[in-house]
């Protein structure tokens, strides 16, 4: 037993500790309930108040300078079961001050998140999956999707997502038949699943998690429109998460209008994830006169790290659409994108039929191919 123990924590401090820990053992991985016996389920007080820096200088992790100062301080106390209190004090060299502080902070942060979540608004999780290039299977990890939603201060309304899974094995990806078929399937599934959600629950919040070809995501965004509360998420590989990597603006986008020839057609080139050479455009689209080139200052797969980046991109893209419609007086435009899924969704969702030109979307698959049209038939 350590000698020269300093003052004990007050009842208020102990109450705060119990509240912060949720009444559970704070030893990492334990989580034992400390106010109920595990076998008989009888109520009792089985709490142990453990010191990170011992109350006495000669105690486990004791310190001549800080033992007295921190003896009764909340930040120096942990709630533990008897077993783990005994363990950390018998092995102070293994369970150091730094390790115990990490255990305490991590456990209390998790308790806080769970309690805060009680008041988060519910959201319908919508998983949209379709094989990339009609070859690579798409799969959204629902657990990681839920983690991203909680990071956005919302909670799933169900233990299962609403899943849209589209495949079209009867046609080649580069064929008109493929895009006509897959677009029709999307429209039918949307009418059956998504529109019914809004009929039953008009004020629903949707959280969208897409892994699908870019044109199909743009079409999905267009079907949803911008009149409802919708959150879009974007997966990154490193780290492996659906959470937005930043809350701040991390990139910028610049637009350059370039005269290409004497043709009448107008194209938009989006160089976000990679640079697109104009020769690849002119090789598949004749009679081009003007190209609007929207480039990211930082071209990469993570060119859009935050909702602020996405908002910035969306504003630049809509300004191009407005200029094509109102200045160039053109009713249609041809879109060549190298963009992340969030940008594709934003293009479709923000497009306004009649106010913006009809958009013919191309996709890269050993050269650009024409796919889906937004805003007209």
Coordinates of C-alpha atoms in Angstrom, one line a residue:
X1 CA 0.0 0.0 0.0
X2 CA 1.3 3.4 -1.0
X3 CA 2.0 5.8 1.8
X4 CA 1.4 9.5 2.0
X5 CA -1.7 9.4 -0.1
X6 CA -3.1 12.8 -0.9
X7 CA -6.7 14.0 -0.9
X8 CA -9.5 11.7 -2.3
X9 CA -11.8 12.9 -5.1
X10 CA -15.0 14.6 -4.1
X11 CA -18.4 13.0 -4.6
X12 CA -19.1 15.4 -7.4
X13 CA -15.9 14.4 -9.2
X14 CA -16.8 10.7 -8.8
X15 CA -20.2 11.4 -10.2
X16 CA -18.7 13.1 -13.2
X17 CA -16.3 10.2 -13.7
X18 CA -19.2 7.7 -13.7
X19 CA -21.1 9.9 -16.1
X20 CA -18.2 10.3 -18.5
X21 CA -17.5 6.6 -18.5
X22 CA -21.1 5.4 -18.8
X23 CA -20.7 3.4 -15.7
X24 CA -18.4 0.9 -17.5
X25 CA -14.8 -0.2 -16.9
X26 CA -12.5 2.0 -18.8
X27 CA -9.8 -0.6 -19.4
X28 CA -9.5 -1.0 -23.1
X29 CA -11.6 -3.9 -24.3
X30 CA -13.3 -4.6 -21.0
X31 CA -16.5 -2.5 -21.0
X32 CA -17.8 -4.3 -17.9
X33 CA -21.0 -2.9 -16.3
X34 CA -20.0 -1.8 -12.8
X35 CA -23.4 -1.3 -11.3
X36 CA -24.8 -4.7 -11.9
X37 CA -23.5 -8.2 -11.2
X38 CA -22.9 -10.1 -14.4
X39 CA -24.4 -13.5 -13.4
X40 CA -27.2 -12.7 -10.9
X41 CA -28.0 -9.4 -12.5
X42 CA -28.4 -7.8 -9.1
X43 CA -27.7 -4.1 -8.7
X44 CA -24.5 -3.2 -6.8
X45 CA -21.6 -0.8 -6.8
X46 CA -18.6 -2.6 -8.1
X47 CA -16.6 0.5 -9.1
X48 CA -13.0 1.1 -8.5
X49 CA -11.5 4.6 -8.7
X50 CA -8.1 4.2 -10.3
X51 CA -5.4 6.9 -10.4
X52 CA -3.4 7.3 -13.6
X53 CA -0.7 9.1 -11.6
X54 CA -0.8 7.6 -8.2
X55 CA -2.2 9.6 -5.3
X56 CA 1.1 9.0 -3.4
X57 CA 4.6 9.6 -4.9
X58 CA 5.6 6.0 -4.0
X59 CA 2.5 4.5 -5.6
X60 CA 2.1 3.0 -9.1
X61 CA 3.1 5.7 -11.6
X62 CA 3.6 8.0 -8.7
X63 CA 5.4 11.4 -9.2
X64 CA 6.9 13.7 -6.6
X65 CA 5.7 16.8 -8.5
X66 CA 2.2 15.7 -9.7
X67 CA 0.9 13.1 -7.3
X68 CA -0.4 15.7 -4.8
X69 CA -1.6 18.1 -7.5
X70 CA -3.6 15.5 -9.5
X71 CA -4.8 13.3 -6.6
X72 CA -8.4 14.4 -6.8
X73 CA -8.6 15.7 -10.4
X74 CA -11.1 14.2 -12.8
X75 CA -8.5 14.1 -15.7
X76 CA -6.3 11.8 -13.5
X77 CA -9.0 9.3 -12.6
X78 CA -10.4 6.2 -14.3
X79 CA -13.4 4.0 -13.5
X80 CA -12.4 0.3 -13.5
X81 CA -13.5 -3.1 -12.4
X82 CA -11.5 -4.6 -9.5
X83 CA -9.6 -7.0 -11.8
X84 CA -8.2 -4.3 -14.1
X85 CA -7.5 -1.9 -11.3
X86 CA -5.4 -4.6 -9.7
X87 CA -3.7 -5.4 -13.0
X88 CA -2.6 -1.8 -13.9
X89 CA -1.2 -1.2 -10.4
X90 CA 0.7 -4.5 -10.4
X91 CA 2.3 -3.7 -13.8
X92 CA 2.9 0.1 -13.8
X93 CA 5.8 -0.3 -16.3
X94 CA 3.5 -2.0 -18.7
X95 CA 0.5 0.3 -18.1
X96 CA 2.1 3.6 -18.2
X97 CA 0.6 7.1 -17.7
X98 CA 0.5 7.6 -21.5
X99 CA -1.3 4.3 -22.1
X100 CA -3.9 4.8 -19.4
X101 CA -4.6 8.4 -20.6
X102 CA -5.2 7.0 -24.1
X103 CA -7.6 4.4 -22.7
X104 CA -9.5 7.0 -20.7
X105 CA -9.8 9.5 -23.5
X106 CA -10.7 6.9 -26.1
X107 CA -13.4 5.3 -24.0
X108 CA -14.9 8.6 -22.9
X109 CA -15.0 9.9 -26.4
X110 CA -16.8 6.8 -27.6
X111 CA -19.4 7.2 -24.8
X112 CA -19.9 10.8 -25.7
X113 CA -20.4 9.9 -29.4
X114 CA -23.0 7.2 -28.5
X115 CA -24.9 9.6 -26.2
X116 CA -24.8 12.4 -28.7
X117 CA -26.1 10.1 -31.4
X118 CA -29.4 9.7 -29.5
X119 CA -30.3 13.2 -30.8
X120 CA -28.9 12.9 -34.3
X121 CA -31.6 13.1 -37.1
X122 CA -32.3 9.8 -38.8
X123 CA -31.3 9.3 -42.4
X124 CA -32.1 6.6 -45.0
X125 CA -28.9 4.9 -46.1
X126 CA -29.0 4.4 -49.9
X127 CA -26.4 2.1 -51.3
X128 CA -26.0 2.4 -55.1
X129 CA -23.9 -0.4 -56.7
X130 CA -23.2 -1.2 -60.3
X131 CA -20.1 -2.9 -61.8
X132 CA -17.4 -0.5 -63.0
X133 CA -17.0 -0.8 -66.8
X134 CA -19.5 -3.7 -66.5
X135 CA -16.6 -5.8 -65.1
X136 CA -15.5 -4.9 -61.6
X137 CA -18.1 -5.8 -59.0
X138 CA -19.1 -3.0 -56.7
X139 CA -19.7 -3.5 -53.0
X140 CA -20.4 -0.9 -50.3
X141 CA -19.3 -1.7 -46.8
X142 CA -22.4 -0.8 -44.8
X143 CA -20.5 -0.6 -41.5
X144 CA -18.1 2.0 -42.9
X145 CA -21.1 3.8 -44.4
X146 CA -22.7 4.1 -40.9
X147 CA -19.4 5.4 -39.5
X148 CA -19.4 8.2 -42.1
X149 CA -23.0 9.1 -41.3
X150 CA -22.3 9.3 -37.6
X151 CA -19.3 11.6 -38.4
X152 CA -21.8 13.8 -40.1
X153 CA -24.0 13.9 -37.0
X154 CA -26.8 11.7 -38.3
X155 CA -27.8 8.1 -37.7
X156 CA -29.2 5.4 -39.9
X157 CA -32.9 4.8 -39.7
X158 CA -32.6 1.1 -40.1
X159 CA -30.1 -1.7 -39.5
X160 CA -30.1 -2.4 -43.3
X161 CA -29.6 0.0 -46.2
X162 CA -31.9 0.6 -49.1
X163 CA -29.8 -1.1 -51.9
X164 CA -30.0 -0.4 -55.6
X165 CA -27.9 -2.9 -57.5
X166 CA -27.8 -2.7 -61.2
X167 CA -26.3 -5.1 -63.7
X168 CA -26.6 -5.5 -67.5
X169 CA -24.8 -8.6 -68.7
X170 CA -26.7 -8.9 -72.0
X171 CA -24.9 -5.9 -73.6
X172 CA -21.3 -4.7 -74.1
X173 CA -20.4 -1.7 -72.0
X174 CA -19.5 0.4 -75.1
X175 CA -22.8 -0.3 -76.8
X176 CA -25.9 1.9 -77.0
X177 CA -27.9 -1.1 -75.9
X178 CA -26.0 -1.2 -72.6
X179 CA -26.7 2.4 -71.7
X180 CA -30.3 2.3 -72.8
X181 CA -30.9 -0.8 -70.8
X182 CA -29.1 0.2 -67.6
X183 CA -30.6 3.7 -67.7
X184 CA -34.1 2.2 -68.0
X185 CA -33.4 -0.2 -65.1
X186 CA -32.3 2.7 -62.9
X187 CA -35.4 4.7 -63.7
X188 CA -37.7 1.7 -62.9
X189 CA -35.9 0.9 -59.6
X190 CA -35.8 4.6 -58.6
X191 CA -39.6 4.8 -59.1
X192 CA -40.2 1.7 -57.1
X193 CA -37.8 2.2 -54.2
X194 CA -36.9 5.9 -53.9
X195 CA -40.1 7.6 -54.8
X196 CA -42.0 5.2 -52.5
X197 CA -39.8 6.4 -49.6
X198 CA -40.8 10.0 -50.3
X199 CA -44.5 9.0 -50.6
X200 CA -44.5 7.4 -47.2
X201 CA -42.0 9.8 -45.6
X202 CA -41.9 13.1 -47.5
X203 CA -39.3 14.8 -45.2
X204 CA -36.8 11.9 -45.4
X205 CA -33.1 12.6 -45.4
X206 CA -31.2 10.4 -47.8
X207 CA -27.5 9.5 -47.5
X208 CA -26.1 8.2 -50.8
X209 CA -23.2 5.8 -51.0
X210 CA -22.4 5.1 -54.7
X211 CA -20.0 2.7 -56.4
X212 CA -21.0 2.8 -60.0
X213 CA -20.0 4.2 -63.5
X214 CA -19.8 8.0 -63.5
X215 CA -22.6 8.5 -66.0
X216 CA -24.9 6.3 -64.0
X217 CA -24.2 8.3 -60.8
X218 CA -24.9 11.5 -62.6
X219 CA -28.2 10.1 -63.8
X220 CA -29.0 9.0 -60.3
X221 CA -28.3 12.5 -58.9
X222 CA -30.5 14.0 -61.7
X223 CA -33.4 11.7 -60.7
X224 CA -33.1 12.8 -57.1
X225 CA -32.8 16.5 -57.9
X226 CA -32.0 19.3 -55.4
X227 CA -35.3 19.8 -53.7
X228 CA -34.8 17.2 -51.0
X229 CA -32.2 16.9 -48.2
X230 CA -29.6 14.6 -49.6
X231 CA -26.1 13.8 -48.4
X232 CA -23.5 12.4 -50.8
X233 CA -20.5 10.4 -49.6
X234 CA -17.4 9.4 -51.4
X235 CA -15.1 6.5 -50.7
X236 CA -11.3 6.9 -50.4
X237 CA -8.7 4.1 -50.5
X238 CA -6.2 5.6 -48.1
X239 CA -7.6 5.8 -45.6
X240 CA -10.2 3.2 -46.3
X241 CA -13.3 5.2 -45.4
X242 CA -16.4 6.9 -46.6
X243 CA -15.9 9.8 -44.2
X244 CA -15.1 13.2 -45.7
X245 CA -11.3 13.8 -45.2
X246 CA -11.7 17.5 -44.4
X247 CA -14.2 20.1 -43.3
X248 CA -12.4 22.9 -45.0
X249 CA -11.8 23.8 -48.6
X250 CA -8.7 22.0 -49.8
X251 CA -8.7 22.6 -53.6
X252 CA -9.7 25.1 -56.2
X253 CA -11.1 24.8 -59.7
X254 CA -10.4 27.1 -62.7
X255 CA -12.4 27.4 -66.0
X256 CA -10.9 28.2 -69.3
X257 CA -12.9 28.8 -72.5
X258 CA -11.0 27.7 -75.6
X259 CA -11.9 28.2 -79.3
X260 CA -11.1 24.9 -81.0
X261 CA -12.4 25.3 -84.6
X262 CA -15.3 26.6 -86.6
X263 CA -17.7 23.9 -85.5
X264 CA -21.0 24.5 -83.8
X265 CA -20.7 22.0 -80.9
X266 CA -19.7 22.9 -77.4
X267 CA -17.9 20.5 -75.1
X268 CA -17.1 20.6 -71.4
X269 CA -13.9 18.8 -70.3
X270 CA -13.5 18.1 -66.6
X271 CA -9.9 17.4 -65.6
X272 CA -10.2 16.7 -61.9
X273 CA -8.8 13.2 -61.2
X274 CA -6.6 13.3 -64.3
X275 CA -5.8 15.6 -67.2
X276 CA -7.8 15.0 -70.4
X277 CA -6.0 15.7 -73.7
X278 CA -8.3 17.6 -76.2
X279 CA -7.1 15.3 -79.0
X280 CA -9.1 12.5 -77.3
X281 CA -12.2 14.6 -77.5
X282 CA -11.9 15.7 -81.2
X283 CA -11.2 12.1 -82.2
X284 CA -14.7 11.0 -81.1
X285 CA -16.7 14.3 -81.5
X286 CA -16.7 16.2 -84.8
X287 CA -17.7 19.8 -85.5
X288 CA -16.5 21.1 -82.1
X289 CA -16.2 24.9 -81.9
X290 CA -15.7 25.6 -78.2
X291 CA -14.3 23.6 -75.2
X292 CA -14.9 24.7 -71.6
X293 CA -12.0 23.2 -69.6
X294 CA -12.6 23.0 -65.9
X295 CA -9.4 21.9 -64.1
X296 CA -8.6 21.2 -60.5
X297 CA -5.5 22.9 -59.2
X298 CA -4.6 19.6 -57.6
X299 CA -5.4 16.7 -60.0
X300 CA -5.7 13.4 -58.1
X301 CA -8.3 10.9 -57.0
X302 CA -8.7 12.9 -53.8
X303 CA -9.2 16.2 -55.6
X304 CA -12.4 16.6 -53.6
X305 CA -11.8 16.0 -49.9
X306 CA -14.6 18.0 -48.4
X307 CA -18.2 19.3 -49.0
X308 CA -16.6 22.7 -49.4
X309 CA -14.6 21.4 -52.3
X310 CA -17.7 19.8 -53.8
X311 CA -19.7 23.0 -53.4
X312 CA -16.9 25.0 -55.1
X313 CA -16.8 22.6 -58.0
X314 CA -20.6 22.6 -58.3
X315 CA -20.6 26.4 -58.5
X316 CA -18.0 26.5 -61.2
X317 CA -19.8 23.8 -63.3
X318 CA -23.1 25.6 -63.1
X319 CA -21.5 28.9 -64.2
X320 CA -20.3 27.0 -67.3
X321 CA -23.8 25.7 -68.0
X322 CA -25.3 29.2 -67.5
X323 CA -22.8 30.7 -70.0
X324 CA -23.4 28.0 -72.6
X325 CA -27.2 28.5 -72.3
X326 CA -27.3 32.3 -72.0
X327 CA -24.2 33.6 -73.8
X328 CA -23.4 30.9 -76.4
X329 CA -27.1 30.3 -76.9
X330 CA -26.5 26.5 -77.2
X331 CA -29.2 24.0 -76.1
X332 CA -26.9 21.0 -75.7
X333 CA -23.4 20.3 -74.5
X334 CA -21.1 17.3 -74.7
X335 CA -19.4 16.3 -71.4
X336 CA -16.1 14.5 -71.0
X337 CA -15.4 13.8 -67.3
X338 CA -12.4 12.6 -65.3
X339 CA -14.0 13.1 -61.9
X340 CA -14.8 11.5 -58.6
X341 CA -18.2 10.1 -57.8
X342 CA -19.3 13.1 -55.7
X343 CA -18.7 15.5 -58.6
X344 CA -20.7 13.2 -60.9
X345 CA -23.6 13.2 -58.4
X346 CA -23.4 17.0 -58.1
X347 CA -23.6 17.5 -61.9
X348 CA -26.8 15.4 -62.1
X349 CA -28.4 16.7 -59.0
X350 CA -27.9 20.5 -59.8
X351 CA -28.9 20.3 -63.5
X352 CA -32.2 22.1 -64.1
X353 CA -34.1 21.1 -67.2
X354 CA -34.8 24.0 -69.4
X355 CA -32.5 26.4 -67.5
X356 CA -29.4 24.5 -68.4
X357 CA -28.3 22.8 -71.7
X358 CA -29.0 19.2 -72.3
X359 CA -25.9 17.2 -71.3
X360 CA -24.6 14.3 -73.3
X361 CA -22.2 12.4 -71.0
X362 CA -19.2 10.4 -72.3
X363 CA -17.2 7.8 -70.4
X364 CA -13.7 6.5 -70.8
X365 CA -13.3 2.8 -71.8
X366 CA -10.4 2.5 -74.2
X367 CA -11.5 5.8 -75.6
X368 CA -14.5 7.9 -74.9
X369 CA -17.9 6.5 -75.6
X370 CA -21.3 8.3 -75.5
X371 CA -23.5 7.1 -72.6
X372 CA -26.4 8.9 -71.0
X373 CA -28.1 12.2 -71.7
X374 CA -29.4 14.4 -68.9
X375 CA -32.1 17.0 -69.4
X376 CA -33.7 15.6 -72.6
X377 CA -34.6 12.7 -74.7

